[in-house]
Amino acid sequence: MTLNRRHLLALTATSLVSGVASGQTYPSKPIRLVVNFAAGGTTDVIARALAKPLSAILGQQVVVENKTGALGAIGAAEVTRAAPDGHTILFTTQGSLTEIPVLSPQTPYDPLTALAPVTLIGESPLILFAHPSFPANDMKGFIEYAKSQAQGVDMAVTGSSVKLGTFAMQGAAGIKITQIPYAGQGPALNAVLGGHTKLALNTSTTALVQHVQAGRLKFLGVGSEGPFKLLPQIPPISQTLPGYTAKAWWGIFAPAGTPPEIINKLNQAFKRALSEPGIDELFVANAVILMTTTPAELGRIVSKGLSDTKALVAKYQIPPE
């Protein structure tokens, strides 16, 4: 055996031992679970519900931190700059990975190289809802009303998924929608409740469903491919706009370079936490379908999502941020 070959084998063995050791000793301190959206939204609610069982499973406290701004890019960028040791991880929607980098060329990270996928958490379609005073009760009436208004209609938007879904709706329906930006689901919901903005497109929350049941808001349509099993009373938007879909997914990511042993440990920890009592009921209450993946599967979802966003931007000529 040559000296170079012996040296290479020694380096490989050292690397393998180091990787195993990092997985065995992880975590060695509290874990920051960064949520890049405001408190009170679906992402924040789910993250805080999972933090307690995750802390018990991993043996270290999992602390949720909200880092908002730039449609989620600020929080995501912070995680990309963190040490790749599994002690800072990101809980986000697809917007930060598959949409913002396309809509905003200045996004300070490459989603395919700056973050390591851990697992998918769940997905949910976007829902169009309105203040009770809005003069339409379904998609057909919504489109007819929007076309009758010289200035179109205003709609509360939060995040890139809602922004893209709104542009797609505008293009497919041939109407004008002025997007009114809000910092998160909570502020947007309150704006519609107060009648400041009569319409919003967003994922569901327990609060939204309760407000609809109390007559303070009303559903107009859902962005699923067909009837949405968790809220079957809402007609699919695709019945009026064939082919229209709009949905969000949630996933966990670590900084690129995080050892595979730590990624796998996090993957298994999240899957265990998601099976804890009460978690499934929380997902159902927020109209989120629970689903998990391997890290590789989530990586493929991100890659396809980027391609889909580029196609949507080109089709509807959506301007960059």
PDB file of N, CA and C in Angstrom, residues 231-293:
ATOM      1  N   LEU A 231     -61.730  20.646   5.017  1.00  0.00           N
ATOM      2  CA  LEU A 231     -62.773  21.684   4.975  1.00  0.00           C
ATOM      3  C   LEU A 231     -63.614  21.461   3.716  1.00  0.00           C
ATOM      4  N   PRO A 232     -64.356  20.363   3.676  1.00  0.00           N
ATOM      5  CA  PRO A 232     -65.073  19.987   2.453  1.00  0.00           C
ATOM      6  C   PRO A 232     -66.195  20.937   2.065  1.00  0.00           C
ATOM      7  N   GLN A 233     -66.596  21.824   2.987  1.00  0.00           N
ATOM      8  CA  GLN A 233     -67.684  22.751   2.677  1.00  0.00           C
ATOM      9  C   GLN A 233     -67.251  23.892   1.760  1.00  0.00           C
ATOM     10  N   ILE A 234     -65.942  24.065   1.562  1.00  0.00           N
ATOM     11  CA  ILE A 234     -65.460  25.163   0.719  1.00  0.00           C
ATOM     12  C   ILE A 234     -65.294  24.671  -0.717  1.00  0.00           C
ATOM     13  N   PRO A 235     -65.940  25.293  -1.692  1.00  0.00           N
ATOM     14  CA  PRO A 235     -65.791  24.854  -3.083  1.00  0.00           C
ATOM     15  C   PRO A 235     -64.396  25.156  -3.622  1.00  0.00           C
ATOM     16  N   PRO A 236     -63.802  24.238  -4.381  1.00  0.00           N
ATOM     17  CA  PRO A 236     -62.489  24.497  -4.973  1.00  0.00           C
ATOM     18  C   PRO A 236     -62.546  25.666  -5.959  1.00  0.00           C
ATOM     19  N   ILE A 237     -61.555  26.514  -5.917  1.00  0.00           N
ATOM     20  CA  ILE A 237     -61.464  27.626  -6.864  1.00  0.00           C
ATOM     21  C   ILE A 237     -61.383  27.097  -8.290  1.00  0.00           C
ATOM     22  N   SER A 238     -60.809  25.896  -8.451  1.00  0.00           N
ATOM     23  CA  SER A 238     -60.648  25.314  -9.786  1.00  0.00           C
ATOM     24  C   SER A 238     -61.975  25.008 -10.471  1.00  0.00           C
ATOM     25  N   GLN A 239     -63.065  24.954  -9.712  1.00  0.00           N
ATOM     26  CA  GLN A 239     -64.376  24.775 -10.351  1.00  0.00           C
ATOM     27  C   GLN A 239     -64.746  25.991 -11.193  1.00  0.00           C
ATOM     28  N   THR A 240     -64.236  27.153 -10.812  1.00  0.00           N
ATOM     29  CA  THR A 240     -64.496  28.391 -11.549  1.00  0.00           C
ATOM     30  C   THR A 240     -63.318  28.764 -12.439  1.00  0.00           C
ATOM     31  N   LEU A 241     -62.102  28.502 -11.966  1.00  0.00           N
ATOM     32  CA  LEU A 241     -60.877  28.777 -12.725  1.00  0.00           C
ATOM     33  C   LEU A 241     -60.156  27.448 -12.941  1.00  0.00           C
ATOM     34  N   PRO A 242     -60.491  26.710 -14.001  1.00  0.00           N
ATOM     35  CA  PRO A 242     -59.917  25.384 -14.224  1.00  0.00           C
ATOM     36  C   PRO A 242     -58.382  25.395 -14.172  1.00  0.00           C
ATOM     37  N   GLY A 243     -57.847  24.438 -13.422  1.00  0.00           N
ATOM     38  CA  GLY A 243     -56.401  24.307 -13.320  1.00  0.00           C
ATOM     39  C   GLY A 243     -55.757  25.125 -12.221  1.00  0.00           C
ATOM     40  N   TYR A 244     -56.535  25.999 -11.572  1.00  0.00           N
ATOM     41  CA  TYR A 244     -55.953  26.849 -10.529  1.00  0.00           C
ATOM     42  C   TYR A 244     -55.712  26.051  -9.252  1.00  0.00           C
ATOM     43  N   THR A 245     -54.495  26.123  -8.739  1.00  0.00           N
ATOM     44  CA  THR A 245     -54.174  25.569  -7.427  1.00  0.00           C
ATOM     45  C   THR A 245     -53.252  26.548  -6.700  1.00  0.00           C
ATOM     46  N   ALA A 246     -53.344  26.569  -5.400  1.00  0.00           N
ATOM     47  CA  ALA A 246     -52.461  27.401  -4.577  1.00  0.00           C
ATOM     48  C   ALA A 246     -52.361  26.747  -3.209  1.00  0.00           C
ATOM     49  N   LYS A 247     -51.158  26.411  -2.806  1.00  0.00           N
ATOM     50  CA  LYS A 247     -51.004  25.748  -1.516  1.00  0.00           C
ATOM     51  C   LYS A 247     -49.664  26.116  -0.891  1.00  0.00           C
ATOM     52  N   ALA A 248     -49.526  25.755   0.359  1.00  0.00           N
ATOM     53  CA  ALA A 248     -48.289  25.987   1.100  1.00  0.00           C
ATOM     54  C   ALA A 248     -47.831  24.679   1.721  1.00  0.00           C
ATOM     55  N   TRP A 249     -46.520  24.533   1.862  1.00  0.00           N
ATOM     56  CA  TRP A 249     -46.013  23.411   2.647  1.00  0.00           C
ATOM     57  C   TRP A 249     -45.017  23.927   3.678  1.00  0.00           C
ATOM     58  N   TRP A 250     -44.804  23.128   4.713  1.00  0.00           N
ATOM     59  CA  TRP A 250     -43.903  23.483   5.800  1.00  0.00           C
ATOM     60  C   TRP A 250     -42.789  22.455   5.889  1.00  0.00           C
ATOM     61  N   GLY A 251     -41.575  22.916   6.183  1.00  0.00           N
ATOM     62  CA  GLY A 251     -40.463  21.987   6.297  1.00  0.00           C
ATOM     63  C   GLY A 251     -39.399  22.468   7.269  1.00  0.00           C
ATOM     64  N   ILE A 252     -38.514  21.547   7.625  1.00  0.00           N
ATOM     65  CA  ILE A 252     -37.417  21.819   8.545  1.00  0.00           C
ATOM     66  C   ILE A 252     -36.103  21.760   7.769  1.00  0.00           C
ATOM     67  N   PHE A 253     -35.243  22.761   8.020  1.00  0.00           N
ATOM     68  CA  PHE A 253     -33.955  22.843   7.334  1.00  0.00           C
ATOM     69  C   PHE A 253     -32.860  23.226   8.326  1.00  0.00           C
ATOM     70  N   ALA A 254     -31.651  22.754   8.053  1.00  0.00           N
ATOM     71  CA  ALA A 254     -30.475  23.099   8.854  1.00  0.00           C
ATOM     72  C   ALA A 254     -29.470  23.800   7.945  1.00  0.00           C
ATOM     73  N   PRO A 255     -28.464  24.452   8.507  1.00  0.00           N
ATOM     74  CA  PRO A 255     -27.438  25.061   7.659  1.00  0.00           C
ATOM     75  C   PRO A 255     -26.726  24.006   6.815  1.00  0.00           C
ATOM     76  N   ALA A 256     -26.346  24.366   5.603  1.00  0.00           N
ATOM     77  CA  ALA A 256     -25.581  23.448   4.762  1.00  0.00           C
ATOM     78  C   ALA A 256     -24.298  23.050   5.480  1.00  0.00           C
ATOM     79  N   GLY A 257     -23.901  21.805   5.296  1.00  0.00           N
ATOM     80  CA  GLY A 257     -22.701  21.314   5.956  1.00  0.00           C
ATOM     81  C   GLY A 257     -22.963  20.633   7.282  1.00  0.00           C
ATOM     82  N   THR A 258     -24.215  20.650   7.740  1.00  0.00           N
ATOM     83  CA  THR A 258     -24.558  19.930   8.969  1.00  0.00           C
ATOM     84  C   THR A 258     -24.326  18.433   8.738  1.00  0.00           C
ATOM     85  N   PRO A 259     -23.620  17.742   9.616  1.00  0.00           N
ATOM     86  CA  PRO A 259     -23.318  16.322   9.403  1.00  0.00           C
ATOM     87  C   PRO A 259     -24.581  15.479   9.180  1.00  0.00           C
ATOM     88  N   PRO A 260     -24.508  14.509   8.271  1.00  0.00           N
ATOM     89  CA  PRO A 260     -25.672  13.652   7.993  1.00  0.00           C
ATOM     90  C   PRO A 260     -26.226  12.975   9.244  1.00  0.00           C
ATOM     91  N   GLU A 261     -25.349  12.621  10.197  1.00  0.00           N
ATOM     92  CA  GLU A 261     -25.815  11.963  11.418  1.00  0.00           C
ATOM     93  C   GLU A 261     -26.746  12.874  12.212  1.00  0.00           C
ATOM     94  N   ILE A 262     -26.440  14.178  12.220  1.00  0.00           N
ATOM     95  CA  ILE A 262     -27.291  15.132  12.928  1.00  0.00           C
ATOM     96  C   ILE A 262     -28.583  15.368  12.156  1.00  0.00           C
ATOM     97  N   ILE A 263     -28.483  15.465  10.834  1.00  0.00           N
ATOM     98  CA  ILE A 263     -29.684  15.622  10.002  1.00  0.00           C
ATOM     99  C   ILE A 263     -30.636  14.457  10.246  1.00  0.00           C
ATOM    100  N   ASN A 264     -30.104  13.242  10.242  1.00  0.00           N
ATOM    101  CA  ASN A 264     -30.951  12.062  10.446  1.00  0.00           C
ATOM    102  C   ASN A 264     -31.545  12.031  11.853  1.00  0.00           C
ATOM    103  N   LYS A 265     -30.768  12.476  12.844  1.00  0.00           N
ATOM    104  CA  LYS A 265     -31.277  12.516  14.215  1.00  0.00           C
ATOM    105  C   LYS A 265     -32.429  13.506  14.315  1.00  0.00           C
ATOM    106  N   LEU A 266     -32.295  14.662  13.673  1.00  0.00           N
ATOM    107  CA  LEU A 266     -33.376  15.649  13.658  1.00  0.00           C
ATOM    108  C   LEU A 266     -34.596  15.117  12.910  1.00  0.00           C
ATOM    109  N   ASN A 267     -34.353  14.447  11.797  1.00  0.00           N
ATOM    110  CA  ASN A 267     -35.452  13.878  11.012  1.00  0.00           C
ATOM    111  C   ASN A 267     -36.286  12.926  11.866  1.00  0.00           C
ATOM    112  N   GLN A 268     -35.613  12.030  12.579  1.00  0.00           N
ATOM    113  CA  GLN A 268     -36.327  11.065  13.417  1.00  0.00           C
ATOM    114  C   GLN A 268     -36.996  11.743  14.610  1.00  0.00           C
ATOM    115  N   ALA A 269     -36.355  12.779  15.160  1.00  0.00           N
ATOM    116  CA  ALA A 269     -36.935  13.489  16.304  1.00  0.00           C
ATOM    117  C   ALA A 269     -38.225  14.196  15.914  1.00  0.00           C
ATOM    118  N   PHE A 270     -38.234  14.835  14.752  1.00  0.00           N
ATOM    119  CA  PHE A 270     -39.450  15.519  14.311  1.00  0.00           C
ATOM    120  C   PHE A 270     -40.561  14.516  14.012  1.00  0.00           C
ATOM    121  N   LYS A 271     -40.217  13.392  13.422  1.00  0.00           N
ATOM    122  CA  LYS A 271     -41.236  12.383  13.144  1.00  0.00           C
ATOM    123  C   LYS A 271     -41.844  11.849  14.443  1.00  0.00           C
ATOM    124  N   ARG A 272     -41.015  11.664  15.460  1.00  0.00           N
ATOM    125  CA  ARG A 272     -41.542  11.220  16.760  1.00  0.00           C
ATOM    126  C   ARG A 272     -42.422  12.300  17.386  1.00  0.00           C
ATOM    127  N   ALA A 273     -41.973  13.549  17.317  1.00  0.00           N
ATOM    128  CA  ALA A 273     -42.750  14.652  17.900  1.00  0.00           C
ATOM    129  C   ALA A 273     -44.106  14.790  17.221  1.00  0.00           C
ATOM    130  N   LEU A 274     -44.135  14.562  15.911  1.00  0.00           N
ATOM    131  CA  LEU A 274     -45.389  14.686  15.166  1.00  0.00           C
ATOM    132  C   LEU A 274     -46.383  13.581  15.514  1.00  0.00           C
ATOM    133  N   SER A 275     -45.909  12.514  16.126  1.00  0.00           N
ATOM    134  CA  SER A 275     -46.803  11.413  16.514  1.00  0.00           C
ATOM    135  C   SER A 275     -47.294  11.549  17.950  1.00  0.00           C
ATOM    136  N   GLU A 276     -46.873  12.615  18.637  1.00  0.00           N
ATOM    137  CA  GLU A 276     -47.285  12.819  20.027  1.00  0.00           C
ATOM    138  C   GLU A 276     -48.781  13.138  20.112  1.00  0.00           C
ATOM    139  N   PRO A 277     -49.438  12.780  21.226  1.00  0.00           N
ATOM    140  CA  PRO A 277     -50.872  13.072  21.388  1.00  0.00           C
ATOM    141  C   PRO A 277     -51.162  14.567  21.244  1.00  0.00           C
ATOM    142  N   GLY A 278     -52.221  14.861  20.522  1.00  0.00           N
ATOM    143  CA  GLY A 278     -52.660  16.239  20.362  1.00  0.00           C
ATOM    144  C   GLY A 278     -52.117  16.940  19.136  1.00  0.00           C
ATOM    145  N   ILE A 279     -51.017  16.446  18.578  1.00  0.00           N
ATOM    146  CA  ILE A 279     -50.418  17.123  17.425  1.00  0.00           C
ATOM    147  C   ILE A 279     -51.288  16.958  16.182  1.00  0.00           C
ATOM    148  N   ASP A 280     -51.780  15.737  15.962  1.00  0.00           N
ATOM    149  CA  ASP A 280     -52.620  15.515  14.785  1.00  0.00           C
ATOM    150  C   ASP A 280     -53.878  16.380  14.850  1.00  0.00           C
ATOM    151  N   GLU A 281     -54.459  16.501  16.035  1.00  0.00           N
ATOM    152  CA  GLU A 281     -55.660  17.332  16.198  1.00  0.00           C
ATOM    153  C   GLU A 281     -55.348  18.801  15.910  1.00  0.00           C
ATOM    154  N   LEU A 282     -54.159  19.254  16.314  1.00  0.00           N
ATOM    155  CA  LEU A 282     -53.753  20.633  16.033  1.00  0.00           C
ATOM    156  C   LEU A 282     -53.646  20.866  14.532  1.00  0.00           C
ATOM    157  N   PHE A 283     -53.064  19.913  13.826  1.00  0.00           N
ATOM    158  CA  PHE A 283     -52.939  20.039  12.375  1.00  0.00           C
ATOM    159  C   PHE A 283     -54.314  20.104  11.721  1.00  0.00           C
ATOM    160  N   VAL A 284     -55.209  19.221  12.138  1.00  0.00           N
ATOM    161  CA  VAL A 284     -56.560  19.212  11.570  1.00  0.00           C
ATOM    162  C   VAL A 284     -57.260  20.535  11.840  1.00  0.00           C
ATOM    163  N   ALA A 285     -57.117  21.055  13.066  1.00  0.00           N
ATOM    164  CA  ALA A 285     -57.762  22.320  13.429  1.00  0.00           C
ATOM    165  C   ALA A 285     -57.264  23.475  12.578  1.00  0.00           C
ATOM    166  N   ASN A 286     -56.003  23.387  12.121  1.00  0.00           N
ATOM    167  CA  ASN A 286     -55.429  24.436  11.284  1.00  0.00           C
ATOM    168  C   ASN A 286     -55.453  24.071   9.802  1.00  0.00           C
ATOM    169  N   ALA A 287     -56.210  23.018   9.474  1.00  0.00           N
ATOM    170  CA  ALA A 287     -56.392  22.581   8.082  1.00  0.00           C
ATOM    171  C   ALA A 287     -55.071  22.254   7.398  1.00  0.00           C
ATOM    172  N   VAL A 288     -54.161  21.637   8.146  1.00  0.00           N
ATOM    173  CA  VAL A 288     -52.872  21.214   7.601  1.00  0.00           C
ATOM    174  C   VAL A 288     -52.836  19.691   7.565  1.00  0.00           C
ATOM    175  N   ILE A 289     -52.466  19.136   6.427  1.00  0.00           N
ATOM    176  CA  ILE A 289     -52.329  17.689   6.297  1.00  0.00           C
ATOM    177  C   ILE A 289     -50.912  17.304   6.703  1.00  0.00           C
ATOM    178  N   LEU A 290     -50.787  16.534   7.769  1.00  0.00           N
ATOM    179  CA  LEU A 290     -49.477  16.137   8.284  1.00  0.00           C
ATOM    180  C   LEU A 290     -48.822  15.169   7.311  1.00  0.00           C
ATOM    181  N   MET A 291     -47.556  15.422   6.974  1.00  0.00           N
ATOM    182  CA  MET A 291     -46.802  14.499   6.131  1.00  0.00           C
ATOM    183  C   MET A 291     -45.315  14.718   6.359  1.00  0.00           C
ATOM    184  N   THR A 292     -44.547  13.641   6.316  1.00  0.00           N
ATOM    185  CA  THR A 292     -43.107  13.726   6.522  1.00  0.00           C
ATOM    186  C   THR A 292     -42.379  13.090   5.345  1.00  0.00           C
ATOM    187  N   THR A 293     -41.075  13.366   5.260  1.00  0.00           N
ATOM    188  CA  THR A 293     -40.256  12.834   4.172  1.00  0.00           C
ATOM    189  C   THR A 293     -38.868  12.500   4.699  1.00  0.00           C
TER     190      THR A 293
END
